[in-house]
Amino acid sequence: MTFGQVPVRIEDLVERLVKQLQARTGLPADCVFETLADDQDHCEFPAADRFVTVTPQRFQRVPGLWDGAGRCLEGWDGTFRVACLSRFASDQQLRSTRELRDKTRSALALVLKVVDGLDGYKMPSATEPTKSLLREPVKGLDIDVRPKRLKVGPWSVIGSAWSVKFILAVPGGTADP
């Protein structure tokens, strides 16, 4: 697979990340979605007992990327946040060991499915499957493993950050140097 040759729009990147996670987490399609809202906003009317959100976080321009024809490309390094939200279940002693130990339903199990689905994802182009929409495969940056309880209801969230490097689709496909 060749990288860095197909310009892409940010909304297309988000859509492809969501589709990849829908396919790999085993959750229904309406339980993995893109958002710009805060985690707590989704817990008042949740999609299900467990769901995943994908949020664009930050994009930094990479100056000095040139193609073989001497044109300057719009290279960008982006960060996406993937949050795994689950209804917080605790026993009578208020311990949350199931959040970490349950191999199938825990918040940590959901995070591991996210890692399996995204780490090294090459994001092939729909029109040219031998070319990637990225300059390099998706890389995990960090995972905040300790579940954070939200103020709204019995919810916990485990967030992770992912690096996505791409060529931004702009009119003409290039930018002035």
Short mmCIF file of N, CA and C in Angstrom, two decimals:
data_model
loop_
_atom_site.label_atom_id
_atom_site.label_comp_id
_atom_site.label_asym_id
_atom_site.label_seq_id
_atom_site.Cartn_x
_atom_site.Cartn_y
_atom_site.Cartn_z
N MET A 1 0.85 -1.18 0.00
CA MET A 1 0.00 0.00 0.00
C MET A 1 0.89 1.24 0.00
N THR A 2 0.53 2.21 -0.81
CA THR A 2 1.28 3.46 -0.85
C THR A 2 0.56 4.51 0.00
N PHE A 3 1.35 5.34 0.67
CA PHE A 3 0.82 6.33 1.59
C PHE A 3 1.08 7.74 1.08
N GLY A 4 0.21 8.69 1.45
CA GLY A 4 0.45 10.10 1.20
C GLY A 4 0.19 10.58 -0.20
N GLN A 5 -0.59 9.84 -0.99
CA GLN A 5 -0.84 10.26 -2.36
C GLN A 5 -2.28 10.67 -2.63
N VAL A 6 -3.17 10.41 -1.68
CA VAL A 6 -4.59 10.69 -1.90
C VAL A 6 -5.04 11.78 -0.93
N PRO A 7 -5.36 12.99 -1.43
CA PRO A 7 -5.88 14.04 -0.55
C PRO A 7 -7.25 13.64 0.00
N VAL A 8 -7.54 14.07 1.22
CA VAL A 8 -8.78 13.68 1.88
C VAL A 8 -9.32 14.86 2.69
N ARG A 9 -10.61 14.88 2.88
CA ARG A 9 -11.25 15.90 3.71
C ARG A 9 -11.38 15.38 5.13
N ILE A 10 -11.40 16.27 6.11
CA ILE A 10 -11.44 15.87 7.51
C ILE A 10 -12.71 15.08 7.81
N GLU A 11 -13.85 15.51 7.28
CA GLU A 11 -15.08 14.78 7.56
C GLU A 11 -15.06 13.36 7.00
N ASP A 12 -14.31 13.15 5.91
CA ASP A 12 -14.17 11.79 5.37
C ASP A 12 -13.31 10.93 6.29
N LEU A 13 -12.28 11.54 6.88
CA LEU A 13 -11.46 10.80 7.85
C LEU A 13 -12.30 10.34 9.03
N VAL A 14 -13.09 11.25 9.57
CA VAL A 14 -13.94 10.91 10.72
C VAL A 14 -14.89 9.78 10.35
N GLU A 15 -15.51 9.89 9.19
CA GLU A 15 -16.46 8.86 8.75
C GLU A 15 -15.78 7.50 8.63
N ARG A 16 -14.58 7.47 8.07
CA ARG A 16 -13.86 6.20 7.90
C ARG A 16 -13.45 5.60 9.25
N LEU A 17 -13.03 6.45 10.20
CA LEU A 17 -12.69 5.95 11.53
C LEU A 17 -13.92 5.35 12.21
N VAL A 18 -15.05 6.02 12.09
CA VAL A 18 -16.30 5.52 12.69
C VAL A 18 -16.68 4.18 12.06
N LYS A 19 -16.63 4.07 10.75
CA LYS A 19 -16.99 2.81 10.08
C LYS A 19 -16.05 1.68 10.48
N GLN A 20 -14.77 1.97 10.62
CA GLN A 20 -13.81 0.95 11.05
C GLN A 20 -14.15 0.47 12.46
N LEU A 21 -14.48 1.40 13.35
CA LEU A 21 -14.83 1.02 14.72
C LEU A 21 -16.17 0.28 14.77
N GLN A 22 -17.12 0.67 13.95
CA GLN A 22 -18.39 -0.05 13.90
C GLN A 22 -18.16 -1.51 13.51
N ALA A 23 -17.26 -1.72 12.56
CA ALA A 23 -16.98 -3.08 12.10
C ALA A 23 -16.20 -3.90 13.13
N ARG A 24 -15.31 -3.26 13.90
CA ARG A 24 -14.41 -4.01 14.78
C ARG A 24 -14.85 -4.13 16.23
N THR A 25 -15.74 -3.27 16.72
CA THR A 25 -16.12 -3.34 18.13
C THR A 25 -17.26 -4.31 18.39
N GLY A 26 -18.03 -4.64 17.38
CA GLY A 26 -19.17 -5.51 17.59
C GLY A 26 -20.39 -4.77 18.11
N LEU A 27 -20.30 -3.46 18.24
CA LEU A 27 -21.44 -2.67 18.69
C LEU A 27 -22.36 -2.35 17.51
N PRO A 28 -23.65 -2.13 17.77
CA PRO A 28 -24.54 -1.69 16.68
C PRO A 28 -24.04 -0.36 16.09
N ALA A 29 -24.38 -0.13 14.84
CA ALA A 29 -23.89 1.07 14.14
C ALA A 29 -24.25 2.36 14.85
N ASP A 30 -25.42 2.42 15.50
CA ASP A 30 -25.81 3.66 16.17
C ASP A 30 -25.12 3.85 17.52
N CYS A 31 -24.27 2.90 17.91
CA CYS A 31 -23.53 3.02 19.17
C CYS A 31 -22.07 3.44 18.96
N VAL A 32 -21.70 3.73 17.73
CA VAL A 32 -20.37 4.27 17.42
C VAL A 32 -20.63 5.46 16.49
N PHE A 33 -20.30 6.66 16.96
CA PHE A 33 -20.65 7.84 16.16
C PHE A 33 -19.66 8.98 16.42
N GLU A 34 -19.64 9.92 15.46
CA GLU A 34 -18.79 11.11 15.60
C GLU A 34 -19.57 12.18 16.34
N THR A 35 -18.83 13.03 17.05
CA THR A 35 -19.48 14.08 17.82
C THR A 35 -18.48 15.19 18.12
N LEU A 36 -19.00 16.36 18.39
CA LEU A 36 -18.20 17.46 18.93
C LEU A 36 -18.65 17.80 20.34
N ALA A 37 -19.67 17.11 20.82
CA ALA A 37 -20.23 17.38 22.14
C ALA A 37 -19.38 16.76 23.25
N ASP A 38 -19.56 17.26 24.45
CA ASP A 38 -18.91 16.73 25.64
C ASP A 38 -19.48 15.36 25.98
N ASP A 39 -18.68 14.52 26.64
CA ASP A 39 -19.13 13.17 27.00
C ASP A 39 -20.44 13.19 27.78
N GLN A 40 -20.56 14.11 28.71
CA GLN A 40 -21.75 14.16 29.56
C GLN A 40 -23.03 14.43 28.77
N ASP A 41 -22.91 15.13 27.66
CA ASP A 41 -24.09 15.45 26.86
C ASP A 41 -24.76 14.20 26.29
N HIS A 42 -24.00 13.13 26.12
CA HIS A 42 -24.56 11.91 25.54
C HIS A 42 -25.17 10.99 26.58
N CYS A 43 -24.95 11.26 27.85
CA CYS A 43 -25.39 10.34 28.90
C CYS A 43 -26.80 10.62 29.40
N GLU A 44 -27.36 11.76 29.05
CA GLU A 44 -28.74 12.03 29.45
C GLU A 44 -29.72 11.18 28.64
N PHE A 45 -29.44 11.00 27.37
CA PHE A 45 -30.23 10.13 26.50
C PHE A 45 -29.26 9.23 25.74
N PRO A 46 -28.69 8.23 26.42
CA PRO A 46 -27.62 7.43 25.83
C PRO A 46 -28.10 6.54 24.68
N ALA A 47 -27.17 6.24 23.80
CA ALA A 47 -27.47 5.35 22.68
C ALA A 47 -27.69 3.91 23.16
N ALA A 48 -26.99 3.51 24.21
CA ALA A 48 -27.08 2.16 24.78
C ALA A 48 -26.30 2.14 26.09
N ASP A 49 -26.14 0.96 26.68
CA ASP A 49 -25.36 0.85 27.91
C ASP A 49 -23.86 1.03 27.66
N ARG A 50 -23.44 0.81 26.43
CA ARG A 50 -22.05 1.01 26.04
C ARG A 50 -22.04 1.63 24.66
N PHE A 51 -21.23 2.67 24.48
CA PHE A 51 -21.11 3.26 23.15
C PHE A 51 -19.77 3.96 23.03
N VAL A 52 -19.41 4.29 21.78
CA VAL A 52 -18.11 4.87 21.46
C VAL A 52 -18.33 6.16 20.68
N THR A 53 -17.58 7.20 21.05
CA THR A 53 -17.64 8.46 20.31
C THR A 53 -16.27 8.77 19.70
N VAL A 54 -16.28 9.39 18.53
CA VAL A 54 -15.06 9.81 17.84
C VAL A 54 -15.13 11.32 17.68
N THR A 55 -14.11 12.01 18.19
CA THR A 55 -14.09 13.47 18.17
C THR A 55 -12.78 13.99 17.60
N PRO A 56 -12.81 14.81 16.54
CA PRO A 56 -11.58 15.46 16.09
C PRO A 56 -11.11 16.41 17.19
N GLN A 57 -9.81 16.37 17.51
CA GLN A 57 -9.28 17.18 18.59
C GLN A 57 -8.44 18.35 18.11
N ARG A 58 -7.39 18.03 17.35
CA ARG A 58 -6.42 19.07 16.98
C ARG A 58 -5.76 18.70 15.67
N PHE A 59 -5.50 19.71 14.84
CA PHE A 59 -4.82 19.49 13.56
C PHE A 59 -3.71 20.52 13.42
N GLN A 60 -2.53 20.02 13.12
CA GLN A 60 -1.36 20.89 12.99
C GLN A 60 -0.80 20.74 11.58
N ARG A 61 -0.54 21.87 10.95
CA ARG A 61 -0.01 21.86 9.58
C ARG A 61 1.45 21.43 9.59
N VAL A 62 1.80 20.64 8.58
CA VAL A 62 3.18 20.20 8.41
C VAL A 62 3.75 20.93 7.19
N PRO A 63 4.60 21.92 7.41
CA PRO A 63 5.14 22.67 6.27
C PRO A 63 6.20 21.86 5.53
N GLY A 64 6.33 22.16 4.26
CA GLY A 64 7.44 21.60 3.49
C GLY A 64 7.23 20.20 2.95
N LEU A 65 5.99 19.76 2.77
CA LEU A 65 5.75 18.48 2.11
C LEU A 65 5.61 18.72 0.62
N TRP A 66 6.43 18.04 -0.16
CA TRP A 66 6.44 18.25 -1.60
C TRP A 66 6.17 16.93 -2.30
N ASP A 67 5.46 16.99 -3.43
CA ASP A 67 5.27 15.78 -4.22
C ASP A 67 6.38 15.70 -5.27
N GLY A 68 6.34 14.67 -6.10
CA GLY A 68 7.39 14.47 -7.10
C GLY A 68 7.42 15.52 -8.19
N ALA A 69 6.34 16.29 -8.34
CA ALA A 69 6.28 17.32 -9.38
C ALA A 69 6.69 18.69 -8.85
N GLY A 70 7.18 18.75 -7.62
CA GLY A 70 7.62 20.02 -7.06
C GLY A 70 6.52 20.89 -6.50
N ARG A 71 5.34 20.31 -6.28
CA ARG A 71 4.22 21.06 -5.70
C ARG A 71 4.20 20.86 -4.19
N CYS A 72 3.85 21.92 -3.48
CA CYS A 72 3.74 21.85 -2.02
C CYS A 72 2.37 21.28 -1.66
N LEU A 73 2.37 20.24 -0.84
CA LEU A 73 1.12 19.60 -0.43
C LEU A 73 0.65 20.13 0.92
N GLU A 74 -0.64 20.08 1.16
CA GLU A 74 -1.23 20.49 2.44
C GLU A 74 -1.16 19.32 3.42
N GLY A 75 0.00 19.10 4.00
CA GLY A 75 0.16 18.02 4.97
C GLY A 75 -0.30 18.43 6.35
N TRP A 76 -1.01 17.54 7.02
CA TRP A 76 -1.53 17.82 8.35
C TRP A 76 -1.33 16.61 9.25
N ASP A 77 -1.04 16.88 10.51
CA ASP A 77 -1.01 15.85 11.55
C ASP A 77 -2.20 16.11 12.45
N GLY A 78 -3.08 15.13 12.55
CA GLY A 78 -4.29 15.31 13.34
C GLY A 78 -4.34 14.38 14.53
N THR A 79 -5.13 14.77 15.52
CA THR A 79 -5.37 13.94 16.69
C THR A 79 -6.88 13.79 16.85
N PHE A 80 -7.31 12.55 17.00
CA PHE A 80 -8.70 12.24 17.26
C PHE A 80 -8.81 11.63 18.65
N ARG A 81 -9.90 11.92 19.33
CA ARG A 81 -10.17 11.29 20.62
C ARG A 81 -11.26 10.26 20.42
N VAL A 82 -11.02 9.07 20.93
CA VAL A 82 -12.03 8.02 20.91
C VAL A 82 -12.39 7.73 22.36
N ALA A 83 -13.65 7.94 22.71
CA ALA A 83 -14.11 7.73 24.09
C ALA A 83 -15.03 6.52 24.14
N CYS A 84 -14.74 5.63 25.08
CA CYS A 84 -15.59 4.46 25.33
C CYS A 84 -16.41 4.75 26.58
N LEU A 85 -17.70 4.86 26.43
CA LEU A 85 -18.58 5.15 27.55
C LEU A 85 -19.38 3.90 27.91
N SER A 86 -19.48 3.63 29.20
CA SER A 86 -20.27 2.48 29.64
C SER A 86 -20.98 2.82 30.94
N ARG A 87 -22.14 2.21 31.09
CA ARG A 87 -22.90 2.40 32.32
C ARG A 87 -22.08 1.80 33.45
N PHE A 88 -21.85 2.58 34.48
CA PHE A 88 -21.00 2.20 35.58
C PHE A 88 -21.76 1.23 36.48
N ALA A 89 -21.25 0.02 36.63
CA ALA A 89 -21.89 -0.97 37.48
C ALA A 89 -20.97 -1.28 38.66
N SER A 90 -21.46 -1.12 39.87
CA SER A 90 -20.64 -1.41 41.04
C SER A 90 -21.41 -2.31 41.99
N ASP A 91 -20.67 -3.07 42.79
CA ASP A 91 -21.31 -3.97 43.73
C ASP A 91 -21.68 -3.22 45.02
N GLN A 92 -22.14 -3.94 46.02
CA GLN A 92 -22.63 -3.29 47.24
C GLN A 92 -21.53 -2.56 48.00
N GLN A 93 -20.29 -3.00 47.85
CA GLN A 93 -19.18 -2.32 48.52
C GLN A 93 -18.64 -1.16 47.67
N LEU A 94 -19.33 -0.86 46.60
CA LEU A 94 -18.98 0.24 45.69
C LEU A 94 -17.61 0.07 45.05
N ARG A 95 -17.25 -1.18 44.80
CA ARG A 95 -16.03 -1.46 44.04
C ARG A 95 -16.42 -1.63 42.58
N SER A 96 -15.56 -1.25 41.70
CA SER A 96 -15.89 -1.34 40.27
C SER A 96 -14.98 -2.33 39.57
N THR A 97 -14.71 -3.45 40.20
CA THR A 97 -13.78 -4.41 39.61
C THR A 97 -14.29 -4.96 38.29
N ARG A 98 -15.60 -5.03 38.11
CA ARG A 98 -16.12 -5.57 36.85
C ARG A 98 -15.76 -4.67 35.67
N GLU A 99 -15.57 -3.39 35.92
CA GLU A 99 -15.20 -2.48 34.84
C GLU A 99 -13.88 -2.88 34.19
N LEU A 100 -13.02 -3.57 34.94
CA LEU A 100 -11.73 -3.98 34.41
C LEU A 100 -11.65 -5.47 34.13
N ARG A 101 -12.34 -6.30 34.88
CA ARG A 101 -12.14 -7.74 34.80
C ARG A 101 -13.05 -8.48 33.83
N ASP A 102 -14.23 -8.00 33.61
CA ASP A 102 -15.15 -8.69 32.72
C ASP A 102 -14.57 -8.67 31.30
N LYS A 103 -14.34 -9.84 30.73
CA LYS A 103 -13.64 -9.95 29.44
C LYS A 103 -14.50 -9.52 28.25
N THR A 104 -15.81 -9.45 28.42
CA THR A 104 -16.66 -9.13 27.27
C THR A 104 -17.43 -7.83 27.41
N ARG A 105 -17.85 -7.47 28.61
CA ARG A 105 -18.75 -6.32 28.78
C ARG A 105 -18.12 -5.13 29.48
N SER A 106 -16.89 -5.23 29.92
CA SER A 106 -16.29 -4.14 30.68
C SER A 106 -15.90 -2.98 29.78
N ALA A 107 -15.69 -1.83 30.40
CA ALA A 107 -15.22 -0.66 29.67
C ALA A 107 -13.84 -0.92 29.07
N LEU A 108 -12.99 -1.61 29.82
CA LEU A 108 -11.65 -1.91 29.33
C LEU A 108 -11.70 -2.86 28.13
N ALA A 109 -12.61 -3.83 28.14
CA ALA A 109 -12.76 -4.73 27.00
C ALA A 109 -13.13 -3.94 25.74
N LEU A 110 -13.97 -2.93 25.91
CA LEU A 110 -14.36 -2.09 24.77
C LEU A 110 -13.17 -1.29 24.26
N VAL A 111 -12.35 -0.78 25.17
CA VAL A 111 -11.14 -0.04 24.77
C VAL A 111 -10.20 -0.95 23.98
N LEU A 112 -10.04 -2.18 24.42
CA LEU A 112 -9.16 -3.11 23.72
C LEU A 112 -9.67 -3.41 22.31
N LYS A 113 -10.98 -3.42 22.13
CA LYS A 113 -11.54 -3.58 20.78
C LYS A 113 -11.25 -2.36 19.92
N VAL A 114 -11.27 -1.18 20.52
CA VAL A 114 -10.93 0.05 19.80
C VAL A 114 -9.47 -0.01 19.36
N VAL A 115 -8.59 -0.42 20.27
CA VAL A 115 -7.16 -0.53 19.94
C VAL A 115 -6.97 -1.52 18.80
N ASP A 116 -7.64 -2.66 18.88
CA ASP A 116 -7.55 -3.67 17.83
C ASP A 116 -8.04 -3.12 16.49
N GLY A 117 -9.07 -2.29 16.52
CA GLY A 117 -9.64 -1.76 15.28
C GLY A 117 -8.87 -0.62 14.65
N LEU A 118 -8.19 0.19 15.47
CA LEU A 118 -7.56 1.39 14.93
C LEU A 118 -6.04 1.32 14.80
N ASP A 119 -5.36 0.67 15.72
CA ASP A 119 -3.90 0.70 15.70
C ASP A 119 -3.36 0.05 14.43
N GLY A 120 -2.67 0.82 13.63
CA GLY A 120 -2.11 0.33 12.38
C GLY A 120 -3.08 0.35 11.21
N TYR A 121 -4.28 0.90 11.41
CA TYR A 121 -5.28 0.96 10.34
C TYR A 121 -4.74 1.81 9.19
N LYS A 122 -4.74 1.26 7.98
CA LYS A 122 -4.13 1.93 6.83
C LYS A 122 -5.11 2.80 6.06
N MET A 123 -6.39 2.68 6.31
CA MET A 123 -7.44 3.47 5.68
C MET A 123 -7.30 3.52 4.16
N PRO A 124 -7.55 2.38 3.49
CA PRO A 124 -7.42 2.37 2.03
C PRO A 124 -8.48 3.25 1.36
N SER A 125 -8.10 3.79 0.22
CA SER A 125 -9.02 4.62 -0.56
C SER A 125 -10.11 3.73 -1.14
N ALA A 126 -11.33 4.23 -1.18
CA ALA A 126 -12.45 3.45 -1.73
C ALA A 126 -12.30 3.27 -3.24
N THR A 127 -11.72 4.25 -3.91
CA THR A 127 -11.58 4.17 -5.37
C THR A 127 -10.27 3.52 -5.80
N GLU A 128 -9.23 3.63 -4.99
CA GLU A 128 -7.94 3.03 -5.30
C GLU A 128 -7.45 2.24 -4.08
N PRO A 129 -7.85 0.96 -3.96
CA PRO A 129 -7.57 0.20 -2.74
C PRO A 129 -6.08 -0.01 -2.43
N THR A 130 -5.20 0.22 -3.40
CA THR A 130 -3.77 0.07 -3.12
C THR A 130 -3.16 1.34 -2.56
N LYS A 131 -3.96 2.41 -2.49
CA LYS A 131 -3.48 3.69 -1.95
C LYS A 131 -4.22 4.01 -0.66
N SER A 132 -3.49 4.57 0.28
CA SER A 132 -4.07 4.94 1.56
C SER A 132 -4.49 6.41 1.55
N LEU A 133 -5.50 6.74 2.35
CA LEU A 133 -5.90 8.13 2.53
C LEU A 133 -4.97 8.84 3.51
N LEU A 134 -4.04 8.10 4.10
CA LEU A 134 -3.15 8.65 5.12
C LEU A 134 -1.71 8.70 4.63
N ARG A 135 -0.89 9.47 5.35
CA ARG A 135 0.54 9.49 5.06
C ARG A 135 1.26 8.36 5.77
N GLU A 136 0.65 7.80 6.80
CA GLU A 136 1.15 6.63 7.52
C GLU A 136 -0.02 6.03 8.29
N PRO A 137 0.08 4.76 8.71
CA PRO A 137 -1.05 4.14 9.42
C PRO A 137 -1.41 4.89 10.71
N VAL A 138 -2.66 4.72 11.14
CA VAL A 138 -3.15 5.31 12.39
C VAL A 138 -2.32 4.77 13.55
N LYS A 139 -1.95 5.66 14.47
CA LYS A 139 -1.15 5.26 15.63
C LYS A 139 -1.84 5.71 16.91
N GLY A 140 -1.85 4.84 17.90
CA GLY A 140 -2.37 5.21 19.20
C GLY A 140 -1.36 6.08 19.93
N LEU A 141 -1.82 7.14 20.56
CA LEU A 141 -0.93 8.02 21.32
C LEU A 141 -1.00 7.73 22.81
N ASP A 142 -2.21 7.64 23.35
CA ASP A 142 -2.34 7.31 24.77
C ASP A 142 -3.75 6.83 25.07
N ILE A 143 -3.86 6.13 26.19
CA ILE A 143 -5.15 5.66 26.69
C ILE A 143 -5.21 6.02 28.16
N ASP A 144 -6.26 6.70 28.55
CA ASP A 144 -6.47 7.03 29.96
C ASP A 144 -7.25 5.87 30.57
N VAL A 145 -6.52 4.87 31.09
CA VAL A 145 -7.11 3.60 31.48
C VAL A 145 -8.04 3.71 32.69
N ARG A 146 -7.74 4.59 33.59
CA ARG A 146 -8.59 4.68 34.78
C ARG A 146 -9.94 5.29 34.39
N PRO A 147 -11.02 4.52 34.53
CA PRO A 147 -12.33 5.06 34.15
C PRO A 147 -12.67 6.31 34.94
N LYS A 148 -13.11 7.33 34.23
CA LYS A 148 -13.51 8.59 34.86
C LYS A 148 -15.03 8.60 34.96
N ARG A 149 -15.53 8.82 36.16
CA ARG A 149 -16.99 8.91 36.33
C ARG A 149 -17.47 10.28 35.90
N LEU A 150 -18.57 10.28 35.21
CA LEU A 150 -19.17 11.53 34.78
C LEU A 150 -20.15 12.01 35.85
N LYS A 151 -20.43 13.29 35.85
CA LYS A 151 -21.34 13.87 36.85
C LYS A 151 -22.79 13.48 36.58
N VAL A 152 -23.09 13.14 35.35
CA VAL A 152 -24.45 12.80 34.96
C VAL A 152 -24.62 11.28 35.03
N GLY A 153 -25.39 10.80 35.98
CA GLY A 153 -25.74 9.38 36.05
C GLY A 153 -24.58 8.45 36.29
N PRO A 154 -24.86 7.16 36.22
CA PRO A 154 -23.85 6.14 36.51
C PRO A 154 -23.01 5.78 35.29
N TRP A 155 -22.22 6.72 34.79
CA TRP A 155 -21.45 6.49 33.58
C TRP A 155 -19.96 6.64 33.85
N SER A 156 -19.18 5.82 33.15
CA SER A 156 -17.73 5.97 33.18
C SER A 156 -17.25 6.11 31.75
N VAL A 157 -16.10 6.75 31.60
CA VAL A 157 -15.54 6.96 30.27
C VAL A 157 -14.04 6.67 30.31
N ILE A 158 -13.57 5.97 29.28
CA ILE A 158 -12.14 5.75 29.09
C ILE A 158 -11.80 6.36 27.74
N GLY A 159 -10.94 7.37 27.74
CA GLY A 159 -10.59 8.07 26.52
C GLY A 159 -9.26 7.61 25.96
N SER A 160 -9.10 7.76 24.66
CA SER A 160 -7.83 7.45 24.01
C SER A 160 -7.60 8.47 22.90
N ALA A 161 -6.33 8.72 22.61
CA ALA A 161 -5.95 9.68 21.56
C ALA A 161 -5.26 8.92 20.43
N TRP A 162 -5.55 9.34 19.20
CA TRP A 162 -5.05 8.65 18.01
C TRP A 162 -4.48 9.65 17.02
N SER A 163 -3.31 9.33 16.47
CA SER A 163 -2.63 10.19 15.49
C SER A 163 -3.03 9.78 14.08
N VAL A 164 -3.42 10.79 13.29
CA VAL A 164 -3.79 10.57 11.90
C VAL A 164 -3.07 11.62 11.06
N LYS A 165 -2.20 11.17 10.15
CA LYS A 165 -1.42 12.08 9.30
C LYS A 165 -1.94 11.95 7.87
N PHE A 166 -2.23 13.10 7.25
CA PHE A 166 -2.91 13.06 5.96
C PHE A 166 -2.57 14.28 5.12
N ILE A 167 -2.96 14.22 3.85
CA ILE A 167 -2.87 15.35 2.92
C ILE A 167 -4.29 15.91 2.80
N LEU A 168 -4.46 17.17 3.16
CA LEU A 168 -5.78 17.79 3.14
C LEU A 168 -6.21 18.07 1.70
N ALA A 169 -7.43 17.70 1.37
CA ALA A 169 -7.98 17.97 0.05
C ALA A 169 -8.38 19.44 -0.03
N VAL A 170 -7.64 20.19 -0.84
CA VAL A 170 -7.94 21.60 -1.08
C VAL A 170 -8.12 21.78 -2.58
N PRO A 171 -8.77 22.85 -3.02
CA PRO A 171 -8.92 23.07 -4.46
C PRO A 171 -7.56 23.02 -5.16
N GLY A 172 -7.46 22.23 -6.19
CA GLY A 172 -6.21 22.10 -6.92
C GLY A 172 -5.28 21.07 -6.31
N GLY A 173 -5.54 20.64 -5.08
CA GLY A 173 -4.74 19.60 -4.44
C GLY A 173 -3.42 20.06 -3.87
N THR A 174 -3.08 21.32 -4.05
CA THR A 174 -1.80 21.81 -3.54
C THR A 174 -1.99 23.16 -2.89
N ALA A 175 -0.97 23.61 -2.24
CA ALA A 175 -0.98 24.94 -1.62
C ALA A 175 0.26 25.69 -2.06
N ASP A 176 0.24 26.99 -1.91
CA ASP A 176 1.42 27.78 -2.24
C ASP A 176 2.50 27.51 -1.20
N PRO A 177 3.78 27.45 -1.61
CA PRO A 177 4.86 27.22 -0.64
C PRO A 177 5.07 28.40 0.28
#
